[in-house]
C-alpha cells in the first residue's frame, strides 16, 4: 500500500469546520482514498472514501486534489464527539479482500 | 451499517493463563476477518488474517502458536492468547467485511475492541 502523511495532531473549536489534510504523493491509479476514525477506547469506524471526485456523506466531505496526490477530510461543524484519531488510508478498489494498513493518523482535539 | 461485536470488551488475567477473544459479525457473513493489536498511543498493527474454514495468515513477527486464531463459521472468529504475559497487554481489535458485498463502499467494519491486561 502506498504511504500517506498526516499531521500528528490538530485542534478545532466546537461548531467550526475542520480540514484534515493527507498527502499521498505515491498514490497509484487504482488506489482509493479511505478515511477511518477511532474514538478513544473504541475500534475504528469508516468515515468516507473516494477515487477522484469529491465526495459527501452524512459524516463528512472528502476533497481530492486534481493530481490525487493529496486529499482533505472536511468536518463541516466539529462537535466534541468528533474528537478522535483520523486515519487516511490508500487501498485497493472496493470489494478487494485486502486489509487496512494504518499509519499514525491525526489526533483531532475539539475545544468547547 | 453492519455490526461487528467483540467479547469480552475487557479482561484481566494472571500471567501464564490463556484468554479467548471472540469476534462476531452480527448481521452479515464474513469470509475474512482481520485481527489487529494496538498498544497505548500507537496505531493499529495487523496481526493476522482469519479465513473461514482455513488456517489464518500471520504477519511477520507474530507468533502463530501464541496467538491462536480459529474462524470456524462465517460469523465468528476467535483469537486465543496462550500463556499470556504482561507484554501481551494490549487493545485487540477485529474487523470483518461483508462476504456478499452488500456494502458498496467495501468498508471494513470493526469491533469495539478488547482490552487485555495481564498481571
XYZ file of C-alpha atoms in Angstrom, chain A residues 47-91:
45
model
C -15.881 7.817 7.556
C -15.698 8.233 3.806
C -13.810 7.186 0.700
C -13.236 8.405 -2.840
C -11.220 7.898 -6.000
C -11.097 11.129 -7.999
C -14.186 13.214 -7.426
C -15.067 14.999 -4.232
C -17.447 13.032 -2.036
C -20.028 13.963 0.545
C -21.877 11.890 3.099
C -23.660 12.499 6.362
C -20.428 12.417 8.337
C -18.008 14.444 6.253
C -16.796 15.608 2.868
C -13.695 14.469 1.054
C -11.896 16.852 -1.239
C -9.392 15.197 -3.566
C -6.720 17.170 -5.379
C -6.790 17.060 -9.156
C -3.469 15.192 -9.270
C -4.701 12.908 -6.443
C -1.507 13.424 -4.507
C -3.345 14.901 -1.577
C -6.795 14.987 -0.066
C -8.631 16.758 2.719
C -11.274 15.416 5.039
C -13.729 18.133 5.955
C -15.897 18.081 9.044
C -18.331 20.908 8.472
C -19.183 21.575 12.109
C -16.980 19.902 14.649
C -18.593 18.578 17.782
C -16.985 17.264 20.925
C -17.878 13.771 19.745
C -15.656 14.246 16.716
C -12.539 14.182 18.895
C -10.716 11.131 17.590
C -7.717 9.908 15.639
C -8.381 10.211 11.916
C -6.632 7.827 9.568
C -6.127 8.411 5.860
C -5.540 5.091 4.089
C -4.953 4.099 0.500
C -6.244 0.765 -0.614
